[in-house]
Amino acid sequence: MEACMTPTLRAFPGVFLFLCLACVSPATAQTTFGSITGAVTDQTGSVIPGARVTVINEGNGAERRVETTNAGVFNVPNLNVGAYRVRIEAQGFRGYEQVGLALNANQVISVDAQLTVAPQTSETVQVVGSAPVIDTETATLAYVKTSRDLLQLPLVARSTGDFGIYGFTYMNPGVSKVAGQSNPAVNGMRILDTAPSMDGIAVMAYLDGIGGGPVQPSLEGIEQVNIELAGTQAEFARAANFTVVSKSGGNDLHGGVFYDYDGNKLNARNFFSATVPFRVFHNFATSVGGPIRKNKTFYFVDYEGAREAATAVIAANTPLAPWRAGDFSFGVPKAIVDPAVSQNAQTFFFPLPNFGPAGLQSGNWRGQRPGQTGYTHFDHVDGRMDHNLTNKDLIFGRFSYRRLPVLGQDNNLPPAGHYDEIRGTRSAVLSWTHSFSPTLINEFRTGMTRMRDFTSPGLIGRDILQQIGLQGIGIGTPIHAQPVFNITGITSTGQSDSNNLNLNTNFEWTDNLSVSRGSHFLKFGFDAIRDQLSKLGFPDDVYGTYNFTGSYTGFGYADFLLGIPQTTSQTVPTPQSYLRGTLWSFYAQDQYKLSRKLTLNSGLRWELQGPYFDKFGDIYTFSRQNGSIVVPSAARINPFYPKNIPIVTASQAGIPGTLVNFDKNNFYPRFGFAYKPFANDRTVIRGGYGIYGNMIYGSLAKTMVGGPFAGSQSFTNSLTDGVPLFSFPNPFLSTGATSTQNVLGVNPNLKTPYSQQFNLTVERQVGQIGIRVPSAIPFTTSRRIFPLYNVITWYDNGGSQQYNALQISASKTYGKNLLFNTGWTWAKDLTDTQNNGSSFAGPTIQNAYDRRSERGDNVLTRPHRVYVNAIYNLPAGRDQRFLDHANRIIDTILGGWSMSWVSELMTGQYYTPTYSGFDPSNTNNFGPSTSFVARPDRIGSGELSSGQSIYSFFDASAFKVPGCPDTTPLCANPANIGRFGNSGVNVLRGPKAINFDFSAMKYFRINERMRVQFRTVMTNVFNHANFSNPAANISSPGTVGQITSTFQEQIGEASRQVHFGLRVEF
């Protein structure tokens, strides 16, 4: 009998409608450069070939000269961000000059000029105006945040954490924050499908899927952030891209000094905290840029530092005092089964008092205690130099360094005191642009990013084992790790991490060749990324993991007091892993200006995402053909790995040493058009279609380490006549007993998943279809065809996802005093492969034979989200509408005031009720054999029509353990009914979220070139509590339905924080 094969599912096209009320600055490709294009005609509309076009960077004086083609069009690619002037001249015509063009990163500006006949060709018509506010050349949906936005909007982007600059990306439609991750997810996709970069070089750790992290540029050194969400051309690898452009020097000396302070005196307490935790945060920065040689060589350097001391509050579900003595007469609304006459085991005490109202009968057992003070500081340096080598050669280079040492608080249980962590980053990029001719331009770019993260926790697990008397662990060397106790309904014990050192290094090489031929603007290029991760350390469960789920008494803590775990496991320290991989991509694209009204974009991208390998061959997979473990080489097999498990080499199994074959069929076409029906830049109809590959192989490689190279043991308990197979103080079977193994298998012919997108504007339709999305399938049945294994997890294609949304956004600038942006997203995101944004495959599915039952709303996508942000300068004082000619005293008092705000409103996040402790399905997927939780039977709606509170957020009685009567949802002995629960995935929705941030600024002008800014920033001004989802495990009646924490909303804080800042600009 063949175990559960993954069915191949068809993904049906979804529709994503976007109504563009007023578009924002557009972008086209993942490079820091922009382009200026256009057409030159005479008064009759006839094209003028051979017209001379000069593009001048007004900041550094750099010039680029081209001529219009026989079709009368021109294209000037590879231009740095900045202000430009375009001058057009032709024999027998008046000259044409347009000034004040602000070119953004990855933007295409169209400058169409109509020349008039003049007797004297020296005459010039000058046009003053900014670039078009809508993209008239491509189908890309993109947004730009300038340095003004970064410095004036009330976002706490200056922090010692990992989010920093990427907080600005949430102020756009379709962008979601992923808990615990530094870069966001877009339009329901995983974070692996977004591509953060800085100066055109990727800053994503492909093995972790983490973008940003310690690779955080200083706000002082950022020119702008370009955010592309859909419709990107073949030059792009991913469907969503976040490009940070560093500041460069110019002919004028410019810079600034900054200081920010945040203390706890004016901060508000968290809803669930009794006091405001102690916090002192000092942030300071300086920057300066200017010329080394005018119009030739320029520099920009910045430094930013921070010093922080903060205390967190530890909040945890702890057992009631009577429970510790074995008295379960209060707070446990079901009978406790006595599997045998026994006495209490040694208890594991936690601090009081408890949490909740006095009359709460469902379980008043949540405790708080202050944590220790943690200390964090970082130092960050950026340096950039630009050099106009010749009229044909432009080069620039940047180097960034950041060091972030942390003496942190481990807020888990038991209180572990401090842990040490040191994170550091080095990033560098070098770019060379060479013009072979006005119509043939090449850019070569290379860069490196290196991230280092060392963690050393505070407790040594061997000492803990001796204190609580556990035996048989077998780890004599002191290691900074803790045993992990998982008790259903009680906060788990353990540390945040064990001793680990991660070294992640990316090397990247990119080349782009731009060619102009007639009305065609062609571009060809390649990109290669070498990704390396060296991981040195110990597994988190080196001292064992012990799971108590109530399998024997009906209540997890009662099982714990009896010392009868459901399952136990332990992993022997693994050898260091040295994962390596190379990503290759090639592309060709054409921008064809068919007429002044219509531009066509087409392209093709080919990618080779090579499977990763370990430097010493320490990866493995499982063979479904013969039940063996497959490794590249058997030379480094752990001698303690069970000898009865067959192991073969990759060559014996007929697969490559990477254990996964290369998928060479990754061709991704891109098509788009831009049509100007009225032959001007005020109205445009744009549309496009593209296929985008998904990143999976780096994260997949991380799951393939361990196995026979680590040596692990897993034991499942059982009762025979009331006597457990094993119990405390000996949580593992006796010496000589054979444990079962948890293993992982990957389809050796795994295909690269991809998504499809459609877009159309002014009325925009964008569809995102997940095709061949990888999923994790439990390869375990009650009738075991591979009895040597406990749980076999198999990765294969077959998942699907459909994201549909209506997105409406508007951007408006009123003169120089008001910048206003707002957006609304109404989304429906259905998938049978759930994810939290960070996982490449999602959680293990319940039933591989019934993928339809796995289909539900994506936990990552909220149905509704509205955001508003604005910057407003009061129109009073010098150079303003009112008091323009006021004296210096009046201007100092009443002039120079600005304010900004950011607000956000979201509906709740979906969640799924679960149960644990039993396996009525009799499939061995849950309960005694694994630590997985399962979905219950749904016998009611689960929604509360009234009386919803943080103590009872949903109707838990609407769900029952399968096999229990409807009248007793949590019966002690469920019947083996041979099926799974009938509840769907994500059938309930959590609390909504509201946030409002505000800042006020006062500017004092010192002279024409210098001014001082005083600033106050308040995040979560009204201290609105945005609650997390409630506890949803119905097997924990003391906590189910209760909300015990808040979360940091996408662009705000969990509680109000007040910052004060001083800034000097020149």
mmCIF file of C-alpha atoms in Angstrom, residues 159-348:
data_model
loop_
_atom_site.group_PDB
_atom_site.id
_atom_site.type_symbol
_atom_site.label_atom_id
_atom_site.label_comp_id
_atom_site.label_asym_id
_atom_site.label_seq_id
_atom_site.Cartn_x
_atom_site.Cartn_y
_atom_site.Cartn_z
ATOM 1 C CA SER A 159 15.438 51.393 16.599
ATOM 2 C CA THR A 160 17.858 48.737 17.728
ATOM 3 C CA GLY A 161 15.524 46.056 16.404
ATOM 4 C CA ASP A 162 15.261 44.372 13.035
ATOM 5 C CA PHE A 163 12.383 46.274 11.431
ATOM 6 C CA GLY A 164 13.726 49.794 10.941
ATOM 7 C CA ILE A 165 13.322 51.145 7.449
ATOM 8 C CA TYR A 166 10.933 48.408 6.335
ATOM 9 C CA GLY A 167 8.209 49.869 8.537
ATOM 10 C CA PHE A 168 7.587 52.379 5.748
ATOM 11 C CA THR A 169 6.539 49.635 3.362
ATOM 12 C CA TYR A 170 3.372 48.988 5.367
ATOM 13 C CA MET A 171 1.945 52.346 4.274
ATOM 14 C CA ASN A 172 0.970 50.800 0.951
ATOM 15 C CA PRO A 173 -1.926 48.603 -0.156
ATOM 16 C CA GLY A 174 -1.553 44.846 0.025
ATOM 17 C CA VAL A 175 1.478 44.895 2.371
ATOM 18 C CA SER A 176 1.330 42.842 5.595
ATOM 19 C CA LYS A 177 3.606 42.562 8.573
ATOM 20 C CA VAL A 178 4.748 39.064 9.503
ATOM 21 C CA ALA A 179 5.249 38.436 13.209
ATOM 22 C CA GLY A 180 8.909 38.014 14.085
ATOM 23 C CA GLN A 181 10.145 38.851 10.580
ATOM 24 C CA SER A 182 11.858 41.998 9.422
ATOM 25 C CA ASN A 183 10.616 42.259 5.848
ATOM 26 C CA PRO A 184 6.931 42.175 4.915
ATOM 27 C CA ALA A 185 4.706 39.976 2.785
ATOM 28 C CA VAL A 186 2.815 41.377 -0.203
ATOM 29 C CA ASN A 187 -0.584 40.381 -1.580
ATOM 30 C CA GLY A 188 -0.746 37.188 0.475
ATOM 31 C CA MET A 189 2.631 35.893 -0.684
ATOM 32 C CA ARG A 190 5.349 34.588 1.563
ATOM 33 C CA ILE A 191 8.218 36.840 2.502
ATOM 34 C CA LEU A 192 10.444 34.664 0.332
ATOM 35 C CA ASP A 193 8.603 36.188 -2.622
ATOM 36 C CA THR A 194 9.694 39.727 -1.776
ATOM 37 C CA ALA A 195 13.133 40.994 -2.705
ATOM 38 C CA PRO A 196 14.702 43.697 -0.516
ATOM 39 C CA SER A 197 17.830 45.328 -1.889
ATOM 40 C CA MET A 198 20.113 48.251 -1.186
ATOM 41 C CA ASP A 199 21.762 50.060 -4.072
ATOM 42 C CA GLY A 200 20.743 47.222 -6.372
ATOM 43 C CA ILE A 201 22.333 44.423 -4.312
ATOM 44 C CA ALA A 202 20.136 41.886 -2.504
ATOM 45 C CA VAL A 203 20.131 42.034 1.283
ATOM 46 C CA MET A 204 17.980 38.946 1.781
ATOM 47 C CA ALA A 205 19.329 35.904 3.590
ATOM 48 C CA TYR A 206 17.977 33.376 1.098
ATOM 49 C CA LEU A 207 18.521 30.451 3.421
ATOM 50 C CA ASP A 208 16.333 32.096 6.053
ATOM 51 C CA GLY A 209 14.096 34.163 3.820
ATOM 52 C CA ILE A 210 14.938 37.162 5.954
ATOM 53 C CA GLY A 211 15.394 40.525 4.327
ATOM 54 C CA GLY A 212 16.713 43.358 6.363
ATOM 55 C CA GLY A 213 17.494 42.025 9.798
ATOM 56 C CA PRO A 214 20.736 43.739 10.824
ATOM 57 C CA VAL A 215 21.109 44.949 7.209
ATOM 58 C CA GLN A 216 19.410 48.212 8.120
ATOM 59 C CA PRO A 217 20.690 51.451 6.595
ATOM 60 C CA SER A 218 20.682 54.607 8.654
ATOM 61 C CA LEU A 219 17.853 57.023 7.872
ATOM 62 C CA GLU A 220 20.516 59.708 7.503
ATOM 63 C CA GLY A 221 21.969 57.900 4.507
ATOM 64 C CA ILE A 222 18.773 57.041 2.602
ATOM 65 C CA GLU A 223 17.730 59.021 -0.451
ATOM 66 C CA GLN A 224 14.508 57.101 -0.994
ATOM 67 C CA VAL A 225 12.785 53.727 -0.735
ATOM 68 C CA ASN A 226 11.159 52.331 -3.848
ATOM 69 C CA ILE A 227 8.350 49.801 -3.313
ATOM 70 C CA GLU A 228 7.165 47.735 -6.277
ATOM 71 C CA LEU A 229 4.117 45.547 -5.670
ATOM 72 C CA ALA A 230 3.005 44.210 -9.074
ATOM 73 C CA GLY A 231 3.648 44.247 -12.795
ATOM 74 C CA THR A 232 7.437 44.272 -12.751
ATOM 75 C CA GLN A 233 9.411 43.620 -15.929
ATOM 76 C CA ALA A 234 11.771 40.771 -16.783
ATOM 77 C CA GLU A 235 14.659 42.515 -15.027
ATOM 78 C CA PHE A 236 12.919 41.650 -11.769
ATOM 79 C CA ALA A 237 13.167 38.231 -10.154
ATOM 80 C CA ARG A 238 10.357 38.565 -7.627
ATOM 81 C CA ALA A 239 6.839 39.902 -7.871
ATOM 82 C CA ALA A 240 7.413 42.413 -5.047
ATOM 83 C CA ASN A 241 10.572 44.454 -4.511
ATOM 84 C CA PHE A 242 11.817 46.960 -1.940
ATOM 85 C CA THR A 243 14.781 48.997 -3.118
ATOM 86 C CA VAL A 244 16.706 51.312 -0.801
ATOM 87 C CA VAL A 245 18.812 53.995 -2.490
ATOM 88 C CA SER A 246 21.655 55.521 -0.503
ATOM 89 C CA LYS A 247 22.392 59.237 -0.539
ATOM 90 C CA SER A 248 25.234 60.550 -2.657
ATOM 91 C CA GLY A 249 27.237 63.730 -2.499
ATOM 92 C CA GLY A 250 26.889 66.705 -4.850
ATOM 93 C CA ASN A 251 28.441 70.019 -5.692
ATOM 94 C CA ASP A 252 26.934 71.581 -2.553
ATOM 95 C CA LEU A 253 28.009 70.657 0.963
ATOM 96 C CA HIS A 254 25.048 69.200 2.882
ATOM 97 C CA GLY A 255 24.428 67.127 5.968
ATOM 98 C CA GLY A 256 22.896 67.071 9.408
ATOM 99 C CA VAL A 257 23.115 66.103 13.084
ATOM 100 C CA PHE A 258 20.347 64.256 14.918
ATOM 101 C CA TYR A 259 19.487 63.228 18.481
ATOM 102 C CA ASP A 260 16.413 61.337 19.704
ATOM 103 C CA TYR A 261 15.354 60.441 23.243
ATOM 104 C CA ASP A 262 12.696 58.035 24.465
ATOM 105 C CA GLY A 263 12.103 57.395 28.161
ATOM 106 C CA ASN A 264 9.365 55.563 29.999
ATOM 107 C CA LYS A 265 8.132 58.618 31.967
ATOM 108 C CA LEU A 266 5.648 59.675 29.281
ATOM 109 C CA ASN A 267 5.049 56.230 27.838
ATOM 110 C CA ALA A 268 1.858 54.318 28.617
ATOM 111 C CA ARG A 269 1.648 50.832 30.043
ATOM 112 C CA ASN A 270 0.643 47.867 28.004
ATOM 113 C CA PHE A 271 -2.965 46.781 28.582
ATOM 114 C CA PHE A 272 -1.806 43.604 30.330
ATOM 115 C CA SER A 273 1.027 45.172 32.321
ATOM 116 C CA ALA A 274 0.605 46.558 35.806
ATOM 117 C CA THR A 275 3.288 49.206 35.260
ATOM 118 C CA VAL A 276 5.184 50.909 32.475
ATOM 119 C CA PRO A 277 8.416 48.975 31.930
ATOM 120 C CA PHE A 278 11.629 50.890 32.415
ATOM 121 C CA ARG A 279 13.181 52.150 29.182
ATOM 122 C CA VAL A 280 15.803 54.710 28.209
ATOM 123 C CA PHE A 281 16.693 55.059 24.540
ATOM 124 C CA HIS A 282 19.304 57.451 23.148
ATOM 125 C CA ASN A 283 19.724 57.690 19.388
ATOM 126 C CA PHE A 284 22.191 59.984 17.653
ATOM 127 C CA ALA A 285 23.446 60.401 14.108
ATOM 128 C CA THR A 286 25.397 62.677 11.845
ATOM 129 C CA SER A 287 25.974 62.879 8.099
ATOM 130 C CA VAL A 288 27.848 65.010 5.601
ATOM 131 C CA GLY A 289 28.197 64.962 1.829
ATOM 132 C CA GLY A 290 29.759 67.157 -0.800
ATOM 133 C CA PRO A 291 32.306 67.436 -3.584
ATOM 134 C CA ILE A 292 35.904 66.318 -3.576
ATOM 135 C CA ARG A 293 36.252 67.812 -7.040
ATOM 136 C CA LYS A 294 33.370 69.823 -8.499
ATOM 137 C CA ASN A 295 31.397 68.023 -11.193
ATOM 138 C CA LYS A 296 33.805 65.111 -10.850
ATOM 139 C CA THR A 297 34.069 63.304 -7.503
ATOM 140 C CA PHE A 298 31.615 63.303 -4.589
ATOM 141 C CA TYR A 299 31.353 61.693 -1.164
ATOM 142 C CA PHE A 300 28.714 61.021 1.478
ATOM 143 C CA VAL A 301 29.269 59.508 4.919
ATOM 144 C CA ASP A 302 27.011 58.978 7.893
ATOM 145 C CA TYR A 303 27.191 57.530 11.374
ATOM 146 C CA GLU A 304 24.327 56.453 13.607
ATOM 147 C CA GLY A 305 24.467 55.069 17.123
ATOM 148 C CA ALA A 306 22.006 54.063 19.809
ATOM 149 C CA ARG A 307 22.130 53.071 23.465
ATOM 150 C CA GLU A 308 19.142 51.412 25.076
ATOM 151 C CA ALA A 309 18.320 49.990 28.497
ATOM 152 C CA ALA A 310 14.897 48.375 28.849
ATOM 153 C CA THR A 311 12.956 46.021 31.075
ATOM 154 C CA ALA A 312 10.203 43.743 29.815
ATOM 155 C CA VAL A 313 7.334 42.186 31.745
ATOM 156 C CA ILE A 314 7.104 38.409 31.687
ATOM 157 C CA ALA A 315 3.485 37.286 31.388
ATOM 158 C CA ALA A 316 2.785 33.571 31.505
ATOM 159 C CA ASN A 317 0.067 31.009 32.111
ATOM 160 C CA THR A 318 1.012 29.368 35.379
ATOM 161 C CA PRO A 319 -0.698 26.629 37.407
ATOM 162 C CA LEU A 320 -2.980 27.494 40.305
ATOM 163 C CA ALA A 321 -1.647 26.862 43.784
ATOM 164 C CA PRO A 322 -4.183 24.044 44.459
ATOM 165 C CA TRP A 323 -3.140 22.334 41.245
ATOM 166 C CA ARG A 324 0.441 22.210 42.439
ATOM 167 C CA ALA A 325 -0.783 20.183 45.364
ATOM 168 C CA GLY A 326 -2.819 17.919 43.103
ATOM 169 C CA ASP A 327 -6.193 19.555 43.829
ATOM 170 C CA PHE A 328 -8.106 20.025 40.553
ATOM 171 C CA SER A 329 -11.484 20.697 42.116
ATOM 172 C CA PHE A 330 -11.346 24.338 40.872
ATOM 173 C CA GLY A 331 -10.752 25.728 37.411
ATOM 174 C CA VAL A 332 -10.882 22.428 35.505
ATOM 175 C CA PRO A 333 -14.382 21.995 34.053
ATOM 176 C CA LYS A 334 -14.099 18.256 33.399
ATOM 177 C CA ALA A 335 -13.331 15.102 35.316
ATOM 178 C CA ILE A 336 -9.707 14.137 35.863
ATOM 179 C CA VAL A 337 -9.015 10.499 35.055
ATOM 180 C CA ASP A 338 -6.736 8.623 37.439
ATOM 181 C CA PRO A 339 -4.799 6.206 35.201
ATOM 182 C CA ALA A 340 -3.427 4.468 38.289
ATOM 183 C CA VAL A 341 -3.011 5.152 41.959
ATOM 184 C CA SER A 342 0.070 7.345 42.197
ATOM 185 C CA GLN A 343 1.500 10.256 44.130
ATOM 186 C CA ASN A 344 2.491 13.682 42.884
ATOM 187 C CA ALA A 345 5.823 14.061 41.194
ATOM 188 C CA GLN A 346 8.209 16.841 42.053
ATOM 189 C CA THR A 347 6.540 20.093 41.025
ATOM 190 C CA PHE A 348 7.943 22.911 38.926
#
